[in-house]
Amino acid sequence: ALAAALWFHDRDPARAIGFNRVALALNPDHAAALTNLGLLLTNSGELGTAVALLERAVKLYPNDHIAHFNLGGAVYERGRKSPPAFRRADYDRAETAYRRTLELSPNYGAAHSNLGAMYGNRNAPGDKDRALDALAAAVKLAPNEPTVRSNYG
């Protein structure tokens, strides 16, 4: 079921969500299913459920850099859509998730890129310089990655 979920991920997200839910019904602690479903739900706007699944994934699999990366994306996106009073906590949580991703996989260009984008939106003291540093690292590591180009451009 999980192989089918991966195949449908880009082609039919609704079907991929269903396959990942079946995989989790069979094994609630399945790392790939938690991470994939979290990403799919982030992309479909179901941010609360996505964050909960990804928090579970990083708790069960603390060394899974993709789980941390996807968690960073989910909480960052939730922060972008939250009222300003709630935004900072999600941005801070995204920073923690992206930094953990980079501890586990220092050359992951997309993580540098997303961290830079988060800094650019958070606007805490020093964030502009941190954003430029993160985006420069992303361009160096993954110059052809669409996310890197989008965040840097």
Coordinates of C-alpha atoms in Angstrom, one line a residue:
A1 CA 0.0 0.0 0.0
L2 CA 2.8 2.4 0.8
A3 CA 4.5 2.0 -2.6
A4 CA 1.2 2.9 -4.2
A5 CA 0.9 5.9 -2.0
L6 CA 4.3 7.1 -3.1
W7 CA 3.4 6.6 -6.7
F8 CA 0.2 8.6 -6.4
H9 CA 1.8 11.4 -4.3
D10 CA 2.2 13.8 -7.2
R11 CA -0.4 12.3 -9.6
D12 CA -3.4 11.9 -7.3
P13 CA -2.9 13.4 -3.8
A14 CA -6.3 12.5 -2.6
R15 CA -5.7 8.8 -3.4
A16 CA -2.2 9.0 -1.8
I17 CA -3.8 10.4 1.4
G18 CA -6.1 7.4 1.4
F19 CA -3.3 4.9 0.9
N20 CA -1.2 6.5 3.7
R21 CA -4.2 6.4 6.0
V22 CA -4.6 2.7 5.3
A23 CA -0.9 2.2 6.0
L24 CA -1.3 4.0 9.3
A25 CA -4.4 1.9 10.2
L26 CA -2.2 -1.2 9.7
N27 CA 0.8 0.2 11.5
P28 CA 0.2 3.5 13.4
D29 CA 4.0 4.0 13.9
H30 CA 5.0 3.6 10.3
A31 CA 7.6 6.4 9.7
A32 CA 7.1 6.8 6.0
A33 CA 3.3 6.9 6.2
L34 CA 3.4 9.5 9.0
T35 CA 5.8 11.6 7.1
N36 CA 4.1 11.3 3.7
L37 CA 0.6 11.9 5.1
G38 CA 1.9 14.9 7.0
L39 CA 3.3 16.3 3.8
L40 CA 0.2 15.6 1.8
L41 CA -2.0 17.2 4.4
T42 CA 0.2 20.2 4.5
N43 CA -0.1 20.6 0.8
S44 CA -3.9 20.2 1.0
G45 CA -4.2 22.8 3.8
E46 CA -5.0 20.5 6.7
L47 CA -2.3 22.0 8.8
G48 CA -3.4 21.0 12.3
T49 CA -3.6 17.3 11.4
A50 CA -0.4 17.5 9.4
V51 CA 1.5 19.0 12.3
A52 CA 0.2 16.4 14.7
L53 CA 1.3 13.6 12.4
L54 CA 4.7 15.1 11.9
E55 CA 5.2 15.8 15.6
R56 CA 4.5 12.1 16.1
A57 CA 6.9 11.1 13.4
V58 CA 9.8 13.1 14.9
K59 CA 9.0 11.8 18.4
L60 CA 9.1 8.2 17.2
Y61 CA 12.0 8.7 14.7
P62 CA 14.1 11.6 16.0
N63 CA 16.9 11.0 13.4
D64 CA 14.6 11.1 10.4
H65 CA 15.7 14.3 8.6
I66 CA 12.7 14.2 6.2
A67 CA 10.3 14.1 9.1
H68 CA 11.9 17.2 10.7
F69 CA 12.0 18.9 7.3
N70 CA 8.3 18.2 6.6
L71 CA 7.4 19.3 10.2
G72 CA 9.3 22.6 9.5
G73 CA 7.2 23.1 6.4
A74 CA 3.9 22.4 8.1
V75 CA 4.5 24.7 11.1
Y76 CA 5.9 27.4 8.8
E77 CA 2.9 27.2 6.6
R78 CA 0.5 27.3 9.6
G79 CA 2.4 30.3 10.9
R80 CA 2.1 32.1 7.5
K81 CA -1.7 31.6 7.7
S82 CA -2.1 32.4 11.4
P83 CA -3.0 35.8 12.9
P84 CA 0.1 37.8 13.7
A85 CA -0.2 37.1 17.5
F86 CA 0.2 33.4 16.9
R87 CA 2.7 33.5 14.0
R88 CA 5.9 33.8 16.0
A89 CA 5.5 30.5 17.9
D90 CA 5.1 28.6 14.6
Y91 CA 8.0 30.3 13.0
D92 CA 10.2 29.5 16.0
R93 CA 9.0 25.8 15.8
A94 CA 9.8 25.8 12.1
E95 CA 13.3 27.1 12.8
T96 CA 13.9 24.3 15.3
A97 CA 12.7 21.7 12.9
Y98 CA 14.8 23.0 10.0
R99 CA 17.9 23.3 12.2
R100 CA 17.4 19.7 13.3
T101 CA 17.1 18.7 9.7
L102 CA 20.4 20.4 9.0
E103 CA 22.0 18.7 12.0
L104 CA 21.0 15.4 10.5
S105 CA 21.7 16.3 6.9
P106 CA 23.9 19.4 6.6
N107 CA 24.0 19.5 2.8
Y108 CA 20.2 19.4 2.4
G109 CA 19.8 22.5 0.2
A110 CA 16.0 22.6 0.4
A111 CA 16.3 22.8 4.2
H112 CA 18.7 25.8 4.0
S113 CA 16.3 27.4 1.5
N114 CA 13.2 27.0 3.6
L115 CA 15.0 28.1 6.7
G116 CA 16.0 31.2 4.8
A117 CA 12.5 31.9 3.6
M118 CA 11.2 31.5 7.2
Y119 CA 13.8 34.0 8.5
G120 CA 12.8 36.4 5.7
N121 CA 9.2 36.3 6.9
R122 CA 9.7 36.1 10.7
N123 CA 11.6 39.4 10.9
A124 CA 13.2 39.0 14.3
P125 CA 16.4 40.9 15.0
G126 CA 19.2 39.4 12.9
D127 CA 16.8 37.4 10.7
K128 CA 17.6 39.2 7.5
D129 CA 21.3 38.3 7.8
R130 CA 20.4 34.7 8.7
A131 CA 18.1 34.6 5.7
L132 CA 20.8 35.7 3.4
D133 CA 23.3 33.2 4.8
A134 CA 20.8 30.3 4.6
L135 CA 19.7 31.1 1.1
A136 CA 23.4 31.5 0.0
A137 CA 24.1 28.0 1.4
A138 CA 21.0 26.7 -0.4
V139 CA 22.1 28.1 -3.8
K140 CA 25.6 26.7 -3.3
L141 CA 24.3 23.2 -2.4
A142 CA 21.3 22.9 -4.7
P143 CA 21.4 25.6 -7.4
N144 CA 18.9 23.8 -9.6
E145 CA 16.4 22.9 -7.0
P146 CA 13.1 24.6 -7.8
T147 CA 12.4 25.5 -4.1
V148 CA 15.8 27.1 -3.8
R149 CA 15.3 29.2 -6.9
S150 CA 11.9 30.2 -5.8
N151 CA 13.0 31.3 -2.3
Y152 CA 16.2 33.0 -3.5
G153 CA 14.7 34.7 -6.5

